[in-house]
């Protein structure tokens, strides 16, 4: 660059350096892009047909009819091959999982005791004849089966109120005075309401028990053989081959639904003033 003034020579060198530097960066960037693209394509080929990795720290819970709930919230899985329980498990057993729906969701817990423990003394009226509820068709607690009669507890589907957990509250809405003396006026409901106290259950499970709806009672019946095996192993009171009340109103004013556990007979031909056995359930999440 002889003959070119020194100031221009410096300017030319700076521009030439910048040009070379820019070309070098662009070349390196292009090479990096090609490398990454090729690496990605190679990974896709290697991983073709492979199952995606399972997410970490994901616990999938599954339940079975016959699982046992203990007082501390622990659930003992049902084991058909070994129905023996340690003494502390028997002492702290609260309920048995009585049914699971078609989606695998537990329906609830069945108490390991029922009123059949007391023989004939354990039969209770749904409602005393002098109460308002006895002669009232309580629309909010009606549960209608698709069929009734012998064996239908195994196959019936249900419409209306299938959740019995609030049926006692519904009765209270129409008979505010009568429920104040539930032991006399609504003995079957009183048995369910005081179940936790009667059997000295721990604080968390003293309340929340209720007389099942017709649907819930049928679900209990469908698994009665398995449930009785677990209850017997726990030292509880097995469900007997007799008639059990549900908390569901029938289509007729003076009648409520019940199920005979001898053959699964779904029946609403007994008046609310008749006396039958009671079993208790509670929601799975409570």
PDB file of C-alpha atoms in Angstrom:
ATOM      1  CA  UNK A   1       0.000   0.000   0.000  1.00  0.00           C
ATOM      2  CA  UNK A   2       2.878   2.355  -0.764  1.00  0.00           C
ATOM      3  CA  UNK A   3       1.755   5.681  -1.983  1.00  0.00           C
ATOM      4  CA  UNK A   4      -1.382   5.570   0.160  1.00  0.00           C
ATOM      5  CA  UNK A   5      -1.484   7.985   3.022  1.00  0.00           C
ATOM      6  CA  UNK A   6      -0.972   6.366   6.443  1.00  0.00           C
ATOM      7  CA  UNK A   7      -4.435   7.404   7.697  1.00  0.00           C
ATOM      8  CA  UNK A   8      -6.155   5.688   4.788  1.00  0.00           C
ATOM      9  CA  UNK A   9      -3.954   2.589   5.232  1.00  0.00           C
ATOM     10  CA  UNK A  10      -5.130   2.247   8.864  1.00  0.00           C
ATOM     11  CA  UNK A  11      -8.751   2.652   7.799  1.00  0.00           C
ATOM     12  CA  UNK A  12      -8.387   0.003   5.085  1.00  0.00           C
ATOM     13  CA  UNK A  13      -6.788  -2.478   7.535  1.00  0.00           C
ATOM     14  CA  UNK A  14      -9.645  -1.984  10.022  1.00  0.00           C
ATOM     15  CA  UNK A  15     -12.297  -2.627   7.387  1.00  0.00           C
ATOM     16  CA  UNK A  16     -10.418  -5.640   6.054  1.00  0.00           C
ATOM     17  CA  UNK A  17     -10.134  -7.051   9.602  1.00  0.00           C
ATOM     18  CA  UNK A  18     -13.808  -6.493  10.284  1.00  0.00           C
ATOM     19  CA  UNK A  19     -14.720  -8.163   6.981  1.00  0.00           C
ATOM     20  CA  UNK A  20     -12.596 -11.215   7.725  1.00  0.00           C
ATOM     21  CA  UNK A  21     -13.908 -11.413  11.275  1.00  0.00           C
ATOM     22  CA  UNK A  22     -17.513 -11.233  10.069  1.00  0.00           C
ATOM     23  CA  UNK A  23     -16.932 -13.911   7.450  1.00  0.00           C
ATOM     24  CA  UNK A  24     -15.305 -16.132  10.091  1.00  0.00           C
ATOM     25  CA  UNK A  25     -18.265 -15.763  12.512  1.00  0.00           C
ATOM     26  CA  UNK A  26     -20.738 -16.493   9.760  1.00  0.00           C
ATOM     27  CA  UNK A  27     -18.807 -19.567   8.702  1.00  0.00           C
ATOM     28  CA  UNK A  28     -18.602 -20.859  12.261  1.00  0.00           C
ATOM     29  CA  UNK A  29     -22.331 -20.216  12.809  1.00  0.00           C
ATOM     30  CA  UNK A  30     -23.195 -22.095   9.624  1.00  0.00           C
ATOM     31  CA  UNK A  31     -21.060 -25.074  10.686  1.00  0.00           C
ATOM     32  CA  UNK A  32     -22.722 -25.094  14.139  1.00  0.00           C
ATOM     33  CA  UNK A  33     -26.187 -25.075  12.560  1.00  0.00           C
ATOM     34  CA  UNK A  34     -25.302 -27.998  10.289  1.00  0.00           C
ATOM     35  CA  UNK A  35     -23.855 -29.929  13.258  1.00  0.00           C
ATOM     36  CA  UNK A  36     -26.942 -29.402  15.433  1.00  0.00           C
ATOM     37  CA  UNK A  37     -29.307 -30.369  12.624  1.00  0.00           C
ATOM     38  CA  UNK A  38     -27.384 -33.549  11.900  1.00  0.00           C
ATOM     39  CA  UNK A  39     -27.218 -34.431  15.608  1.00  0.00           C
ATOM     40  CA  UNK A  40     -30.974 -33.978  15.978  1.00  0.00           C
ATOM     41  CA  UNK A  41     -31.679 -36.150  12.961  1.00  0.00           C
ATOM     42  CA  UNK A  42     -29.314 -38.816  14.292  1.00  0.00           C
ATOM     43  CA  UNK A  43     -31.058 -38.776  17.695  1.00  0.00           C
ATOM     44  CA  UNK A  44     -34.442 -39.157  15.979  1.00  0.00           C
ATOM     45  CA  UNK A  45     -33.186 -42.220  14.131  1.00  0.00           C
ATOM     46  CA  UNK A  46     -31.723 -43.744  17.285  1.00  0.00           C
ATOM     47  CA  UNK A  47     -34.919 -43.155  19.313  1.00  0.00           C
ATOM     48  CA  UNK A  48     -37.335 -44.333  16.647  1.00  0.00           C
ATOM     49  CA  UNK A  49     -39.650 -46.998  18.096  1.00  0.00           C
ATOM     50  CA  UNK A  50     -38.603 -46.347  21.678  1.00  0.00           C
ATOM     51  CA  UNK A  51     -41.214 -45.537  24.357  1.00  0.00           C
ATOM     52  CA  UNK A  52     -40.978 -42.066  25.834  1.00  0.00           C
ATOM     53  CA  UNK A  53     -39.294 -41.900  29.223  1.00  0.00           C
ATOM     54  CA  UNK A  54     -41.639 -42.135  32.207  1.00  0.00           C
ATOM     55  CA  UNK A  55     -41.903 -38.917  34.221  1.00  0.00           C
ATOM     56  CA  UNK A  56     -40.079 -39.096  37.531  1.00  0.00           C
ATOM     57  CA  UNK A  57     -41.701 -38.962  40.963  1.00  0.00           C
ATOM     58  CA  UNK A  58     -45.181 -39.883  39.686  1.00  0.00           C
ATOM     59  CA  UNK A  59     -47.137 -42.191  41.994  1.00  0.00           C
ATOM     60  CA  UNK A  60     -50.143 -43.951  40.529  1.00  0.00           C
ATOM     61  CA  UNK A  61     -52.476 -45.227  43.239  1.00  0.00           C
ATOM     62  CA  UNK A  62     -54.730 -48.180  42.648  1.00  0.00           C
ATOM     63  CA  UNK A  63     -57.320 -49.620  44.973  1.00  0.00           C
ATOM     64  CA  UNK A  64     -59.153 -52.908  45.348  1.00  0.00           C
ATOM     65  CA  UNK A  65     -62.413 -53.928  46.931  1.00  0.00           C
ATOM     66  CA  UNK A  66     -61.432 -55.317  50.314  1.00  0.00           C
ATOM     67  CA  UNK A  67     -58.706 -52.756  51.079  1.00  0.00           C
ATOM     68  CA  UNK A  68     -58.764 -51.869  54.768  1.00  0.00           C
ATOM     69  CA  UNK A  69     -58.695 -48.344  56.194  1.00  0.00           C
ATOM     70  CA  UNK A  70     -56.854 -47.927  59.502  1.00  0.00           C
ATOM     71  CA  UNK A  71     -57.333 -45.216  62.121  1.00  0.00           C
ATOM     72  CA  UNK A  72     -54.180 -43.329  61.078  1.00  0.00           C
ATOM     73  CA  UNK A  73     -55.346 -43.122  57.448  1.00  0.00           C
ATOM     74  CA  UNK A  74     -53.151 -45.990  56.293  1.00  0.00           C
ATOM     75  CA  UNK A  75     -54.711 -48.350  53.747  1.00  0.00           C
ATOM     76  CA  UNK A  76     -53.861 -52.050  53.939  1.00  0.00           C
ATOM     77  CA  UNK A  77     -54.160 -53.567  50.418  1.00  0.00           C
ATOM     78  CA  UNK A  78     -56.485 -56.508  49.950  1.00  0.00           C
ATOM     79  CA  UNK A  79     -54.619 -59.795  49.614  1.00  0.00           C
ATOM     80  CA  UNK A  80     -56.803 -62.726  48.602  1.00  0.00           C
ATOM     81  CA  UNK A  81     -53.962 -65.158  49.329  1.00  0.00           C
ATOM     82  CA  UNK A  82     -53.434 -64.009  52.899  1.00  0.00           C
ATOM     83  CA  UNK A  83     -56.329 -62.562  54.869  1.00  0.00           C
ATOM     84  CA  UNK A  84     -54.500 -62.347  58.145  1.00  0.00           C
ATOM     85  CA  UNK A  85     -54.028 -59.111  60.024  1.00  0.00           C
ATOM     86  CA  UNK A  86     -51.729 -58.132  62.855  1.00  0.00           C
ATOM     87  CA  UNK A  87     -53.357 -57.409  66.208  1.00  0.00           C
ATOM     88  CA  UNK A  88     -52.711 -53.671  65.908  1.00  0.00           C
ATOM     89  CA  UNK A  89     -54.312 -53.658  62.439  1.00  0.00           C
ATOM     90  CA  UNK A  90     -57.420 -55.361  63.808  1.00  0.00           C
ATOM     91  CA  UNK A  91     -57.542 -52.919  66.688  1.00  0.00           C
ATOM     92  CA  UNK A  92     -57.259 -49.894  64.403  1.00  0.00           C
ATOM     93  CA  UNK A  93     -59.389 -51.070  61.468  1.00  0.00           C
ATOM     94  CA  UNK A  94     -62.046 -48.502  60.555  1.00  0.00           C
ATOM     95  CA  UNK A  95     -63.598 -49.669  57.294  1.00  0.00           C
ATOM     96  CA  UNK A  96     -63.379 -51.836  54.192  1.00  0.00           C
ATOM     97  CA  UNK A  97     -63.484 -50.510  50.627  1.00  0.00           C
ATOM     98  CA  UNK A  98     -66.848 -51.805  49.396  1.00  0.00           C
ATOM     99  CA  UNK A  99     -66.935 -50.905  45.697  1.00  0.00           C
ATOM    100  CA  UNK A 100     -65.045 -49.299  42.808  1.00  0.00           C
ATOM    101  CA  UNK A 101     -66.783 -47.666  39.853  1.00  0.00           C
ATOM    102  CA  UNK A 102     -66.151 -48.299  36.159  1.00  0.00           C
ATOM    103  CA  UNK A 103     -63.430 -45.622  36.126  1.00  0.00           C
ATOM    104  CA  UNK A 104     -61.491 -47.214  38.974  1.00  0.00           C
ATOM    105  CA  UNK A 105     -62.653 -44.640  41.517  1.00  0.00           C
ATOM    106  CA  UNK A 106     -63.418 -45.981  45.023  1.00  0.00           C
ATOM    107  CA  UNK A 107     -67.043 -45.495  46.062  1.00  0.00           C
ATOM    108  CA  UNK A 108     -66.500 -45.548  49.811  1.00  0.00           C
ATOM    109  CA  UNK A 109     -65.835 -47.420  53.036  1.00  0.00           C
ATOM    110  CA  UNK A 110     -68.127 -49.908  54.740  1.00  0.00           C
ATOM    111  CA  UNK A 111     -68.038 -49.988  58.529  1.00  0.00           C
ATOM    112  CA  UNK A 112     -66.784 -53.304  59.903  1.00  0.00           C
ATOM    113  CA  UNK A 113     -69.751 -53.483  62.281  1.00  0.00           C
ATOM    114  CA  UNK A 114     -73.488 -53.444  61.594  1.00  0.00           C
ATOM    115  CA  UNK A 115     -76.644 -53.655  63.667  1.00  0.00           C
ATOM    116  CA  UNK A 116     -76.987 -57.415  63.140  1.00  0.00           C
ATOM    117  CA  UNK A 117     -74.484 -57.675  66.004  1.00  0.00           C
ATOM    118  CA  UNK A 118     -77.412 -57.264  68.375  1.00  0.00           C
ATOM    119  CA  UNK A 119     -79.649 -59.873  66.771  1.00  0.00           C
ATOM    120  CA  UNK A 120     -83.326 -58.960  66.794  1.00  0.00           C
ATOM    121  CA  UNK A 121     -82.585 -55.943  68.964  1.00  0.00           C
ATOM    122  CA  UNK A 122     -80.558 -54.522  66.075  1.00  0.00           C
ATOM    123  CA  UNK A 123     -83.562 -54.055  63.810  1.00  0.00           C
ATOM    124  CA  UNK A 124     -84.647 -50.439  63.601  1.00  0.00           C
ATOM    125  CA  UNK A 125     -87.496 -48.398  62.134  1.00  0.00           C
ATOM    126  CA  UNK A 126     -86.734 -46.024  59.279  1.00  0.00           C
ATOM    127  CA  UNK A 127     -89.214 -43.567  60.774  1.00  0.00           C
ATOM    128  CA  UNK A 128     -91.791 -43.600  63.522  1.00  0.00           C
ATOM    129  CA  UNK A 129     -95.362 -43.534  62.237  1.00  0.00           C
ATOM    130  CA  UNK A 130     -96.124 -40.217  63.915  1.00  0.00           C
ATOM    131  CA  UNK A 131     -93.282 -38.335  62.177  1.00  0.00           C
ATOM    132  CA  UNK A 132     -93.698 -36.028  59.215  1.00  0.00           C
ATOM    133  CA  UNK A 133     -91.261 -38.060  57.111  1.00  0.00           C
ATOM    134  CA  UNK A 134     -93.221 -41.266  57.586  1.00  0.00           C
ATOM    135  CA  UNK A 135     -96.111 -40.024  55.470  1.00  0.00           C
ATOM    136  CA  UNK A 136     -94.141 -37.762  53.131  1.00  0.00           C
ATOM    137  CA  UNK A 137     -92.627 -38.612  49.759  1.00  0.00           C
ATOM    138  CA  UNK A 138     -89.265 -36.890  50.148  1.00  0.00           C
ATOM    139  CA  UNK A 139     -88.410 -36.049  46.536  1.00  0.00           C
ATOM    140  CA  UNK A 140     -84.822 -34.998  47.214  1.00  0.00           C
ATOM    141  CA  UNK A 141     -83.800 -38.467  48.466  1.00  0.00           C
ATOM    142  CA  UNK A 142     -85.618 -40.607  45.892  1.00  0.00           C
ATOM    143  CA  UNK A 143     -83.465 -43.242  44.205  1.00  0.00           C
ATOM    144  CA  UNK A 144     -85.091 -45.212  41.409  1.00  0.00           C
ATOM    145  CA  UNK A 145     -83.680 -48.606  40.359  1.00  0.00           C
ATOM    146  CA  UNK A 146     -83.966 -49.822  36.774  1.00  0.00           C
ATOM    147  CA  UNK A 147     -85.497 -53.015  38.127  1.00  0.00           C
ATOM    148  CA  UNK A 148     -86.601 -54.519  41.434  1.00  0.00           C
ATOM    149  CA  UNK A 149     -87.269 -57.966  42.823  1.00  0.00           C
ATOM    150  CA  UNK A 150     -85.097 -61.037  43.351  1.00  0.00           C
ATOM    151  CA  UNK A 151     -81.450 -60.790  42.258  1.00  0.00           C
ATOM    152  CA  UNK A 152     -81.769 -57.248  40.917  1.00  0.00           C
ATOM    153  CA  UNK A 153     -79.323 -55.833  43.474  1.00  0.00           C
ATOM    154  CA  UNK A 154     -76.633 -57.368  41.239  1.00  0.00           C
ATOM    155  CA  UNK A 155     -77.744 -55.758  38.002  1.00  0.00           C
ATOM    156  CA  UNK A 156     -79.859 -52.655  38.618  1.00  0.00           C
ATOM    157  CA  UNK A 157     -78.783 -49.196  37.543  1.00  0.00           C
ATOM    158  CA  UNK A 158     -80.042 -46.103  39.319  1.00  0.00           C
ATOM    159  CA  UNK A 159     -81.523 -42.687  38.730  1.00  0.00           C
ATOM    160  CA  UNK A 160     -82.052 -39.834  41.135  1.00  0.00           C
ATOM    161  CA  UNK A 161     -80.274 -39.425  44.436  1.00  0.00           C
ATOM    162  CA  UNK A 162     -77.565 -42.108  44.544  1.00  0.00           C
ATOM    163  CA  UNK A 163     -75.464 -40.437  47.267  1.00  0.00           C
ATOM    164  CA  UNK A 164     -76.866 -41.066  50.722  1.00  0.00           C
ATOM    165  CA  UNK A 165     -74.407 -38.863  52.592  1.00  0.00           C
ATOM    166  CA  UNK A 166     -76.843 -35.942  52.907  1.00  0.00           C
ATOM    167  CA  UNK A 167     -80.147 -37.811  53.179  1.00  0.00           C
ATOM    168  CA  UNK A 168     -80.392 -37.269  56.920  1.00  0.00           C
ATOM    169  CA  UNK A 169     -79.950 -33.528  56.383  1.00  0.00           C
ATOM    170  CA  UNK A 170     -82.759 -33.614  53.816  1.00  0.00           C
ATOM    171  CA  UNK A 171     -85.063 -35.270  56.349  1.00  0.00           C
ATOM    172  CA  UNK A 172     -84.136 -32.554  58.824  1.00  0.00           C
ATOM    173  CA  UNK A 173     -85.297 -29.921  56.348  1.00  0.00           C
ATOM    174  CA  UNK A 174     -88.882 -31.197  56.519  1.00  0.00           C
ATOM    175  CA  UNK A 175     -89.002 -32.378  60.130  1.00  0.00           C
ATOM    176  CA  UNK A 176     -87.001 -29.931  62.205  1.00  0.00           C
ATOM    177  CA  UNK A 177     -88.661 -31.011  65.439  1.00  0.00           C
ATOM    178  CA  UNK A 178     -88.684 -34.755  64.876  1.00  0.00           C
ATOM    179  CA  UNK A 179     -84.950 -35.021  64.293  1.00  0.00           C
ATOM    180  CA  UNK A 180     -84.248 -33.568  67.720  1.00  0.00           C
ATOM    181  CA  UNK A 181     -85.159 -36.950  69.166  1.00  0.00           C
ATOM    182  CA  UNK A 182     -83.748 -39.143  66.428  1.00  0.00           C
ATOM    183  CA  UNK A 183     -83.306 -42.141  68.712  1.00  0.00           C
ATOM    184  CA  UNK A 184     -87.072 -42.418  69.094  1.00  0.00           C
ATOM    185  CA  UNK A 185     -88.326 -40.929  65.836  1.00  0.00           C
ATOM    186  CA  UNK A 186     -85.689 -42.135  63.347  1.00  0.00           C
ATOM    187  CA  UNK A 187     -83.944 -45.122  64.979  1.00  0.00           C
ATOM    188  CA  UNK A 188     -82.235 -46.465  61.832  1.00  0.00           C
ATOM    189  CA  UNK A 189     -80.718 -43.066  61.075  1.00  0.00           C
ATOM    190  CA  UNK A 190     -79.793 -42.619  64.725  1.00  0.00           C
ATOM    191  CA  UNK A 191     -77.816 -45.860  64.600  1.00  0.00           C
ATOM    192  CA  UNK A 192     -75.843 -44.548  61.608  1.00  0.00           C
ATOM    193  CA  UNK A 193     -75.376 -41.071  63.102  1.00  0.00           C
ATOM    194  CA  UNK A 194     -73.926 -42.480  66.333  1.00  0.00           C
ATOM    195  CA  UNK A 195     -72.003 -45.362  64.745  1.00  0.00           C
ATOM    196  CA  UNK A 196     -68.583 -43.834  65.442  1.00  0.00           C
ATOM    197  CA  UNK A 197     -69.384 -43.235  69.094  1.00  0.00           C
ATOM    198  CA  UNK A 198     -71.018 -46.629  69.592  1.00  0.00           C
ATOM    199  CA  UNK A 199     -67.931 -48.467  68.411  1.00  0.00           C
ATOM    200  CA  UNK A 200     -65.470 -46.005  69.944  1.00  0.00           C
ATOM    201  CA  UNK A 201     -63.782 -45.090  66.682  1.00  0.00           C
ATOM    202  CA  UNK A 202     -60.907 -42.571  66.717  1.00  0.00           C
ATOM    203  CA  UNK A 203     -61.650 -38.859  66.537  1.00  0.00           C
ATOM    204  CA  UNK A 204     -61.168 -38.538  62.766  1.00  0.00           C
ATOM    205  CA  UNK A 205     -63.776 -41.233  62.172  1.00  0.00           C
ATOM    206  CA  UNK A 206     -66.270 -40.517  64.943  1.00  0.00           C
ATOM    207  CA  UNK A 207     -68.574 -38.768  62.476  1.00  0.00           C
ATOM    208  CA  UNK A 208     -69.192 -38.978  58.717  1.00  0.00           C
ATOM    209  CA  UNK A 209     -70.961 -42.359  58.752  1.00  0.00           C
ATOM    210  CA  UNK A 210     -74.397 -42.647  57.179  1.00  0.00           C
ATOM    211  CA  UNK A 211     -77.051 -45.118  56.070  1.00  0.00           C
ATOM    212  CA  UNK A 212     -76.361 -45.867  52.395  1.00  0.00           C
ATOM    213  CA  UNK A 213     -78.620 -44.910  49.525  1.00  0.00           C
ATOM    214  CA  UNK A 214     -80.255 -47.753  47.605  1.00  0.00           C
ATOM    215  CA  UNK A 215     -77.514 -47.581  44.983  1.00  0.00           C
ATOM    216  CA  UNK A 216     -74.748 -47.712  47.590  1.00  0.00           C
ATOM    217  CA  UNK A 217     -76.449 -50.566  49.438  1.00  0.00           C
ATOM    218  CA  UNK A 218     -76.632 -52.580  46.195  1.00  0.00           C
ATOM    219  CA  UNK A 219     -72.932 -51.962  45.570  1.00  0.00           C
ATOM    220  CA  UNK A 220     -72.228 -53.346  49.035  1.00  0.00           C
ATOM    221  CA  UNK A 221     -74.346 -56.416  48.298  1.00  0.00           C
ATOM    222  CA  UNK A 222     -72.509 -57.111  45.031  1.00  0.00           C
ATOM    223  CA  UNK A 223     -69.298 -57.701  46.976  1.00  0.00           C
ATOM    224  CA  UNK A 224     -70.812 -59.188  50.127  1.00  0.00           C
ATOM    225  CA  UNK A 225     -68.891 -62.486  50.046  1.00  0.00           C
ATOM    226  CA  UNK A 226     -65.483 -60.778  49.798  1.00  0.00           C
ATOM    227  CA  UNK A 227     -66.414 -58.060  52.284  1.00  0.00           C
ATOM    228  CA  UNK A 228     -67.584 -60.586  54.863  1.00  0.00           C
ATOM    229  CA  UNK A 229     -64.311 -62.504  54.568  1.00  0.00           C
ATOM    230  CA  UNK A 230     -62.325 -59.353  55.317  1.00  0.00           C
ATOM    231  CA  UNK A 231     -64.673 -58.255  58.098  1.00  0.00           C
ATOM    232  CA  UNK A 232     -64.451 -61.691  59.720  1.00  0.00           C
ATOM    233  CA  UNK A 233     -60.648 -61.613  59.538  1.00  0.00           C
ATOM    234  CA  UNK A 234     -60.688 -58.204  61.238  1.00  0.00           C
ATOM    235  CA  UNK A 235     -62.965 -59.426  64.024  1.00  0.00           C
ATOM    236  CA  UNK A 236     -65.914 -57.286  62.906  1.00  0.00           C
ATOM    237  CA  UNK A 237     -69.587 -58.175  62.446  1.00  0.00           C
ATOM    238  CA  UNK A 238     -70.431 -59.855  59.153  1.00  0.00           C
ATOM    239  CA  UNK A 239     -73.403 -58.757  57.081  1.00  0.00           C
ATOM    240  CA  UNK A 240     -76.222 -61.232  57.567  1.00  0.00           C
ATOM    241  CA  UNK A 241     -78.663 -62.845  55.126  1.00  0.00           C
ATOM    242  CA  UNK A 242     -81.502 -60.505  55.993  1.00  0.00           C
ATOM    243  CA  UNK A 243     -83.130 -57.230  54.978  1.00  0.00           C
ATOM    244  CA  UNK A 244     -81.172 -53.968  55.319  1.00  0.00           C
ATOM    245  CA  UNK A 245     -82.602 -50.489  55.079  1.00  0.00           C
ATOM    246  CA  UNK A 246     -81.335 -47.903  52.630  1.00  0.00           C
ATOM    247  CA  UNK A 247     -81.826 -44.182  53.245  1.00  0.00           C
ATOM    248  CA  UNK A 248     -83.659 -43.777  49.922  1.00  0.00           C
ATOM    249  CA  UNK A 249     -87.293 -42.779  49.530  1.00  0.00           C
ATOM    250  CA  UNK A 250     -89.347 -44.959  47.185  1.00  0.00           C
ATOM    251  CA  UNK A 251     -92.060 -43.796  44.772  1.00  0.00           C
ATOM    252  CA  UNK A 252     -94.645 -44.170  47.532  1.00  0.00           C
ATOM    253  CA  UNK A 253     -95.158 -41.837  50.480  1.00  0.00           C
ATOM    254  CA  UNK A 254     -94.970 -44.361  53.298  1.00  0.00           C
ATOM    255  CA  UNK A 255     -92.207 -46.576  51.921  1.00  0.00           C
ATOM    256  CA  UNK A 256     -88.426 -46.632  51.621  1.00  0.00           C
ATOM    257  CA  UNK A 257     -86.131 -48.920  49.663  1.00  0.00           C
ATOM    258  CA  UNK A 258     -84.204 -51.799  51.149  1.00  0.00           C
ATOM    259  CA  UNK A 259     -82.267 -54.873  50.027  1.00  0.00           C
ATOM    260  CA  UNK A 260     -82.478 -58.438  51.223  1.00  0.00           C
ATOM    261  CA  UNK A 261     -78.946 -59.784  51.491  1.00  0.00           C
ATOM    262  CA  UNK A 262     -80.434 -63.218  50.920  1.00  0.00           C
ATOM    263  CA  UNK A 263     -80.570 -63.259  47.142  1.00  0.00           C
ATOM    264  CA  UNK A 264     -80.225 -59.525  46.470  1.00  0.00           C
ATOM    265  CA  UNK A 265     -83.921 -58.734  46.542  1.00  0.00           C
ATOM    266  CA  UNK A 266     -84.556 -55.006  45.947  1.00  0.00           C
ATOM    267  CA  UNK A 267     -87.852 -54.140  47.597  1.00  0.00           C
ATOM    268  CA  UNK A 268     -89.953 -51.146  48.618  1.00  0.00           C
ATOM    269  CA  UNK A 269     -92.950 -53.003  49.964  1.00  0.00           C
ATOM    270  CA  UNK A 270     -92.170 -52.400  53.619  1.00  0.00           C
ATOM    271  CA  UNK A 271     -93.362 -49.238  55.314  1.00  0.00           C
ATOM    272  CA  UNK A 272     -90.945 -46.849  56.994  1.00  0.00           C
ATOM    273  CA  UNK A 273     -92.335 -48.042  60.298  1.00  0.00           C
ATOM    274  CA  UNK A 274     -91.052 -51.612  59.858  1.00  0.00           C
ATOM    275  CA  UNK A 275     -87.843 -52.736  61.565  1.00  0.00           C
ATOM    276  CA  UNK A 276     -84.737 -53.968  59.721  1.00  0.00           C
ATOM    277  CA  UNK A 277     -80.964 -54.058  59.993  1.00  0.00           C
ATOM    278  CA  UNK A 278     -78.639 -51.141  59.266  1.00  0.00           C
ATOM    279  CA  UNK A 279     -75.101 -51.003  57.916  1.00  0.00           C
ATOM    280  CA  UNK A 280     -73.035 -47.814  57.647  1.00  0.00           C
ATOM    281  CA  UNK A 281     -70.778 -46.367  54.969  1.00  0.00           C
ATOM    282  CA  UNK A 282     -68.708 -43.227  54.576  1.00  0.00           C
ATOM    283  CA  UNK A 283     -67.298 -41.327  51.602  1.00  0.00           C
ATOM    284  CA  UNK A 284     -63.883 -42.475  50.405  1.00  0.00           C
ATOM    285  CA  UNK A 285     -62.283 -39.053  50.783  1.00  0.00           C
ATOM    286  CA  UNK A 286     -63.573 -38.289  54.287  1.00  0.00           C
TER     287      UNK A 286
END
